[in-house]
Short mmCIF file of C-alpha atoms in Angstrom, two decimals:
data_model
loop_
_atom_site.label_atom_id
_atom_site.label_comp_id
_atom_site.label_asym_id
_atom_site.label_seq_id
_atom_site.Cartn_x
_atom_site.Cartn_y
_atom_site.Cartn_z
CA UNK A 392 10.69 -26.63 -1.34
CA UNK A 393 8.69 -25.67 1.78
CA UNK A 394 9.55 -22.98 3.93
CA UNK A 395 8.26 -22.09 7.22
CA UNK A 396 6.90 -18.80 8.08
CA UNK A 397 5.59 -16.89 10.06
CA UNK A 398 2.75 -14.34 9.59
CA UNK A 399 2.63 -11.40 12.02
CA UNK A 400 -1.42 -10.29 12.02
CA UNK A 401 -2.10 -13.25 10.27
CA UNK A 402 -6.09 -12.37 10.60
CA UNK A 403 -5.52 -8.61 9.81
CA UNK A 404 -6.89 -7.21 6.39
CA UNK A 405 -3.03 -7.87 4.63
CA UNK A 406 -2.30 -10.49 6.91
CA UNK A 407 -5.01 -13.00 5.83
CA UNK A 408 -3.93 -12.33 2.22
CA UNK A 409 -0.19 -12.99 2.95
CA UNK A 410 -0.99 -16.84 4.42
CA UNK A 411 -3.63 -17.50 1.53
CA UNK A 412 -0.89 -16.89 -1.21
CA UNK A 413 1.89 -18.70 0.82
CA UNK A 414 -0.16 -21.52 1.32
CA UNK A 415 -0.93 -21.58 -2.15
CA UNK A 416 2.69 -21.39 -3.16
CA UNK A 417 2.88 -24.71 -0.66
CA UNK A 418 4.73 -23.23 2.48
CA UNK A 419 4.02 -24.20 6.31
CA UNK A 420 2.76 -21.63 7.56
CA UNK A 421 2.70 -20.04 10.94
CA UNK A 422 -0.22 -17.80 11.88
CA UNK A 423 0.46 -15.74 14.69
CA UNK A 424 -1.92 -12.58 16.53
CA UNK A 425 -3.46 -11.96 20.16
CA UNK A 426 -6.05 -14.11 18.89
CA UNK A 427 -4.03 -16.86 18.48
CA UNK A 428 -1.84 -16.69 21.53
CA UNK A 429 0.87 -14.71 20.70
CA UNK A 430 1.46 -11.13 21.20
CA UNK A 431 3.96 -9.24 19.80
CA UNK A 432 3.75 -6.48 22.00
CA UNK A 433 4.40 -7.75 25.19
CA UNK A 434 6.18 -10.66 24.01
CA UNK A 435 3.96 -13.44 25.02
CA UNK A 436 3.88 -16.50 23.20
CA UNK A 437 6.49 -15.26 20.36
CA UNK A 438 9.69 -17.86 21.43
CA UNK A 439 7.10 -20.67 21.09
CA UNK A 440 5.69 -19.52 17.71
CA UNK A 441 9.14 -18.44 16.13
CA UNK A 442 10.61 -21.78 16.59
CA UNK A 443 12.07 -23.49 13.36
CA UNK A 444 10.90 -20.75 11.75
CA UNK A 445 13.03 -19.58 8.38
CA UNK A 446 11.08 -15.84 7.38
CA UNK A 447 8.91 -13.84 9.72
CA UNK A 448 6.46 -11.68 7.62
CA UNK A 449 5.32 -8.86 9.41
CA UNK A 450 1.87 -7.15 8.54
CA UNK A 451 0.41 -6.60 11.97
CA UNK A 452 -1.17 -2.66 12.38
CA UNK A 453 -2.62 -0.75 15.14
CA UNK A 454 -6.36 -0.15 15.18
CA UNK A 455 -5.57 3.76 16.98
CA UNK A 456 -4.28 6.42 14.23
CA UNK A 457 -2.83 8.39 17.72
CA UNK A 458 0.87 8.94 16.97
CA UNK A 459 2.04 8.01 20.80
CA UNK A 460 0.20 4.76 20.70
CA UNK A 461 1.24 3.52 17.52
CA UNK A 462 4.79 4.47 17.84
CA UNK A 463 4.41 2.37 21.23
CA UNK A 464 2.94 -0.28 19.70
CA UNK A 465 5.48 -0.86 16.88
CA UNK A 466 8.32 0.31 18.11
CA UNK A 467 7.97 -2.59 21.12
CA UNK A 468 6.77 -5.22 18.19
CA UNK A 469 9.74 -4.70 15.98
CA UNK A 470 12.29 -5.23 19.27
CA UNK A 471 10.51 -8.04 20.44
CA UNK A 472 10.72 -9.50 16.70
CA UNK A 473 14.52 -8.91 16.36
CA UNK A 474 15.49 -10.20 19.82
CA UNK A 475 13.23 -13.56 19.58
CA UNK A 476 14.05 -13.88 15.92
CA UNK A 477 17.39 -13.65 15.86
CA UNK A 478 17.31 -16.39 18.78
CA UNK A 479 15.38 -18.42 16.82
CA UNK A 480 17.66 -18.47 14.06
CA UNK A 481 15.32 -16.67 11.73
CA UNK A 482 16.99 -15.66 8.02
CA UNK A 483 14.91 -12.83 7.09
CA UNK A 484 12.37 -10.39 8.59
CA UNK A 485 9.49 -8.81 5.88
CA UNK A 486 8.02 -5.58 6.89
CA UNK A 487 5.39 -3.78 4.88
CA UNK A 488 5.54 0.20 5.18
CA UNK A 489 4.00 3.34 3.64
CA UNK A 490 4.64 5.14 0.60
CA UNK A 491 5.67 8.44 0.68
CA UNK A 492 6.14 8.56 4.99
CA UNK A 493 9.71 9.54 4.49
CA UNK A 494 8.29 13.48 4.26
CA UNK A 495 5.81 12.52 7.67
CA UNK A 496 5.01 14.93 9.93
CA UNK A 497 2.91 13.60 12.07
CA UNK A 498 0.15 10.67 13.51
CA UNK A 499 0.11 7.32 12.33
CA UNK A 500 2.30 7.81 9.04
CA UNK A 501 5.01 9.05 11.47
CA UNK A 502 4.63 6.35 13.56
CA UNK A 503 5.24 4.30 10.85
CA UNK A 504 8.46 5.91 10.20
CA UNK A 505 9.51 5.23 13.66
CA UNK A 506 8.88 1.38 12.83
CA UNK A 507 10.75 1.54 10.04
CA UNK A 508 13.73 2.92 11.58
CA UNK A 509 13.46 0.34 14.60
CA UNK A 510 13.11 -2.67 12.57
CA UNK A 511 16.55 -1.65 10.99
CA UNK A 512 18.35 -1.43 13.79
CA UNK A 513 17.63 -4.91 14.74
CA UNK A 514 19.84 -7.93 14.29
CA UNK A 515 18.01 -9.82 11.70
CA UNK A 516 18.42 -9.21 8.27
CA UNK A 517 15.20 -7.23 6.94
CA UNK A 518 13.65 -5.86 3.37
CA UNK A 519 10.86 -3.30 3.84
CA UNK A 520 8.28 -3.18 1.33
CA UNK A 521 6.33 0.38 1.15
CA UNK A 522 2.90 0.07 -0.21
CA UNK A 523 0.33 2.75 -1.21
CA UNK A 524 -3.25 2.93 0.88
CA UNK A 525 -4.95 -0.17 0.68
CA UNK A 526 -8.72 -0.79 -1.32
CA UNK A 527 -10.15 -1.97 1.61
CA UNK A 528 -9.58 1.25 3.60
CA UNK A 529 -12.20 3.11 1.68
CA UNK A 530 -15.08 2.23 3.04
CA UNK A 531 -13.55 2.21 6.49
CA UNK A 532 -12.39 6.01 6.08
CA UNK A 533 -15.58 6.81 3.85
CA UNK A 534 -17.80 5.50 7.45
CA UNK A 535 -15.83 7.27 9.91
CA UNK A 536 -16.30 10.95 7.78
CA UNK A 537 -20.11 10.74 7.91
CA UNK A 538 -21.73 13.75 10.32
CA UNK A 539 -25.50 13.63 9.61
CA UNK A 540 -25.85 13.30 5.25
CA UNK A 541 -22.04 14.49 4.24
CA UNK A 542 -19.53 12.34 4.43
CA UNK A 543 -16.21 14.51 4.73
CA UNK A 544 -12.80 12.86 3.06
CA UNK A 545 -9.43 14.62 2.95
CA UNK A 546 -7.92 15.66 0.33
CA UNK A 547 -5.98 13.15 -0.73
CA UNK A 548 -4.15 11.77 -4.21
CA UNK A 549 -3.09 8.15 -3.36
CA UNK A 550 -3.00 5.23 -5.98
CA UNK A 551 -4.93 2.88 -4.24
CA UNK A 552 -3.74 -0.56 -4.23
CA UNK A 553 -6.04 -4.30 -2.85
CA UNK A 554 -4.37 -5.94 0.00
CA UNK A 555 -3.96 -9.01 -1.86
CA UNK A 556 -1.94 -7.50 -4.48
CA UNK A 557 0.15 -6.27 -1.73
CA UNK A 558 0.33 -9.87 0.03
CA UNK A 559 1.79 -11.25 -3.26
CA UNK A 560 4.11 -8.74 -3.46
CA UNK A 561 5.59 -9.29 0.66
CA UNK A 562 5.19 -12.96 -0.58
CA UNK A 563 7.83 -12.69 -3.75
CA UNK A 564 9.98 -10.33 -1.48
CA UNK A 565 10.43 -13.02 1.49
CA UNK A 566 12.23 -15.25 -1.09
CA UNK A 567 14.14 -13.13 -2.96
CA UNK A 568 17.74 -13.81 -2.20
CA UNK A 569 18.71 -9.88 -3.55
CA UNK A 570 16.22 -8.46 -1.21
CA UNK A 571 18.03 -6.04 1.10
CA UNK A 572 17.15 -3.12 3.49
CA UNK A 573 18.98 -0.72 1.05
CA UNK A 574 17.50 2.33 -0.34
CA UNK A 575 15.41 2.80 -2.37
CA UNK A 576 12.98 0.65 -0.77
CA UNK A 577 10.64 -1.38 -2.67
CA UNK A 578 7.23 -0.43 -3.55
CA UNK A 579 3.92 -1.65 -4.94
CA UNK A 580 0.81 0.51 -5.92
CA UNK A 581 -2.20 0.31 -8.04
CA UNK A 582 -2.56 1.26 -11.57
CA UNK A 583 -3.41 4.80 -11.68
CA UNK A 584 -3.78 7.68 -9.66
CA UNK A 585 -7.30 8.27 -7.56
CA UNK A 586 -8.65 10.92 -5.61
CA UNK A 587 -9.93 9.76 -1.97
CA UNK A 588 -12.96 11.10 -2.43
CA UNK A 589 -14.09 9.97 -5.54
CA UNK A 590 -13.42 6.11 -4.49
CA UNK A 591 -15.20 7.06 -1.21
CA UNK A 592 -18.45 8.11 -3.16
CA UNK A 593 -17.97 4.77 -5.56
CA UNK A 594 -17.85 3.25 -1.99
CA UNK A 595 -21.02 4.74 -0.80
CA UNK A 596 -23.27 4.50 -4.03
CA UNK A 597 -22.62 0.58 -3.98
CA UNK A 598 -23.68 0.50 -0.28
CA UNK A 599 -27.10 2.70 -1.09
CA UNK A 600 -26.05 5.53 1.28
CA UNK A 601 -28.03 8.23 0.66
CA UNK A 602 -24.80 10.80 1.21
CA UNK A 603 -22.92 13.34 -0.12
CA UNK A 604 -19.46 13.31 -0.60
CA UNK A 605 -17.45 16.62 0.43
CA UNK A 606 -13.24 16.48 0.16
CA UNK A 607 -11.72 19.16 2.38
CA UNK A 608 -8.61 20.54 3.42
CA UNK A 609 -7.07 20.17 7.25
CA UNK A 610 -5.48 23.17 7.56
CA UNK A 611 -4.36 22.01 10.98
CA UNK A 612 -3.04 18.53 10.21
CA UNK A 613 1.03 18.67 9.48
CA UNK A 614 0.30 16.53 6.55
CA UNK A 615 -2.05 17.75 4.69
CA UNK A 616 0.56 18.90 2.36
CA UNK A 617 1.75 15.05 1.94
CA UNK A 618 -2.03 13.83 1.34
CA UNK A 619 -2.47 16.94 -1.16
CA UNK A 620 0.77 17.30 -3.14
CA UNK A 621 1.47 14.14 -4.33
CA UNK A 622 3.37 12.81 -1.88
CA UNK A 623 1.78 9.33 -1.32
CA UNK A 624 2.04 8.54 -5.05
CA UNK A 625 4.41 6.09 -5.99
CA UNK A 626 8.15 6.53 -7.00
CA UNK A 627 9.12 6.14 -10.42
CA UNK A 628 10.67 2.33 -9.47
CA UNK A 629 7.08 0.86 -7.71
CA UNK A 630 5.73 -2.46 -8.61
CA UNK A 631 1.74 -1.16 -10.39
CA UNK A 632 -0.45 -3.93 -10.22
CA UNK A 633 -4.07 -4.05 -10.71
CA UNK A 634 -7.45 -4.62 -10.20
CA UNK A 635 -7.95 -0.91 -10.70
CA UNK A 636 -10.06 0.48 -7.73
CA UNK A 637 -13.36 0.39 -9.83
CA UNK A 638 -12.34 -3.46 -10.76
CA UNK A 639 -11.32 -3.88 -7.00
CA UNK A 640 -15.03 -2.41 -5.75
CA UNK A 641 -17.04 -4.09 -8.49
CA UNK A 642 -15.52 -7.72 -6.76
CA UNK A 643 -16.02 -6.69 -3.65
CA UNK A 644 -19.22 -5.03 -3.52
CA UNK A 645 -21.11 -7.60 -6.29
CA UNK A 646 -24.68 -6.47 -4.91
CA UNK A 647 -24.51 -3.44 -6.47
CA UNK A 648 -23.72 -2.51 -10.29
CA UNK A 649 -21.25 0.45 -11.05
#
């Protein structure tokens, strides 16, 4: 049967995944974003687009990695969700989270935290699905590290999973009648274990930039210790799905051979 929902950041990097798969599973789907009219934010347009909706599937994001503006910026979203949702008569609300931002100190993966926390308080029942760092953020993080001919990456040990594999799995969550907000949370990763770094100079060698790669240490971020240590790897209970990040790269950068 057909079920409406609706897709918070429905043209976002997850977002655009989540209403491919649900249209291919044959639901009605709702897109909603600024572009689109509706902002979650400040509330605009959101009673209008919620409206016979059944499951609200929420993978908007923040462009800023400041901690004060993204704690802003979801904390306000996940309010306005509940109030208008629960209005609306909407069964479930879908959230997809971090891995490992339980042990947070700080920034964006605190922020994060802070959503988490808000969207439980609400009214409407919720599942939370924690995810590790997406594919697609490679080449994002591997372009903002370039000063001059070295490209500088974190540290980092993260198991680096595509957005769409992540869209399936908010997908299969939305409609499963156990799904609860109970802990453990639910959570989906790639394959295996990568280092930042390395998939950053995979990154760059398919693009032709004539770079080096450097990984260092923040001695002055709070969680470098998190990025470092392990603690943005997967629990022993995660969903691992595939492609690997070298299958993932070779798909998405085809000009290029590995």
């Amino acid at each position: 049967m057909s079920t409406r929902v609706a897709v918070v950041g429905a043209t976002g990097r997850l977002g655009s995944h989540v209403v491919e798969v649900l249209r291919e599973q044959g639901h009605e789907v709702v897109e909603m974003s600024r572009t689109q009219g509706v902002d979650v934010v400040t509330g605009e347009g959101l009673a209008q687009a919620l409206t016979g909706v059944d499951i609200v599937i929420d993978a908007a994001s923040t462009p800023s990695p400041d901690q004060t503006e993204a704690t802003e910026f979801f904390t306000a979203s996940a309010r306005n969700l509940h109030a208008t949702a629960h209005t609306a008569g909407v069964q479930r609300l879908v959230v997809v989270s971090i891995i490992g931002i339980h042990a947070a100190a700080a920034g964006y993966n605190l922020a994060k935290l802070m959503h988490e926390q808000e969207v439980l308080a609400g009214p409407v029942p919720v599942a939370i699905l924690r995810a590790a760092q997406f594919d697609e953020f490679v080449e994002l993080l591997l372009r903002w590290s370039i000063r001059g001919d070295v490209a500088y990456l974190p540290r980092m040990r993260t198991q680096l999973v595509a957005a769409r594999t992540v869209a399936e799995e908010l997908v299969r969550l939305a409609f499963d009648p156990n799904a609860t907000a109970a802990l453990p949370f639910p959570e989906v990763a790639g394959p295996r274990e990568e280092r930042l770094a390395e998939a950053a100079a995979l990154i760059a060698d398919r693009l032709g930039l004539d770079i080096r790669i450097e990984e260092i240490s923040d001695p002055d971020n709070p969680d470098t210790p998190l990025n470092e240590d392990g603690g943005l790897l997967p629990s022993p209970h995660a969903r691992l799905a595939g492609p690997t990040f070298a299958e993932w790269a070779s798909a998405a950068y085809p000009s290029r051979t590995a």
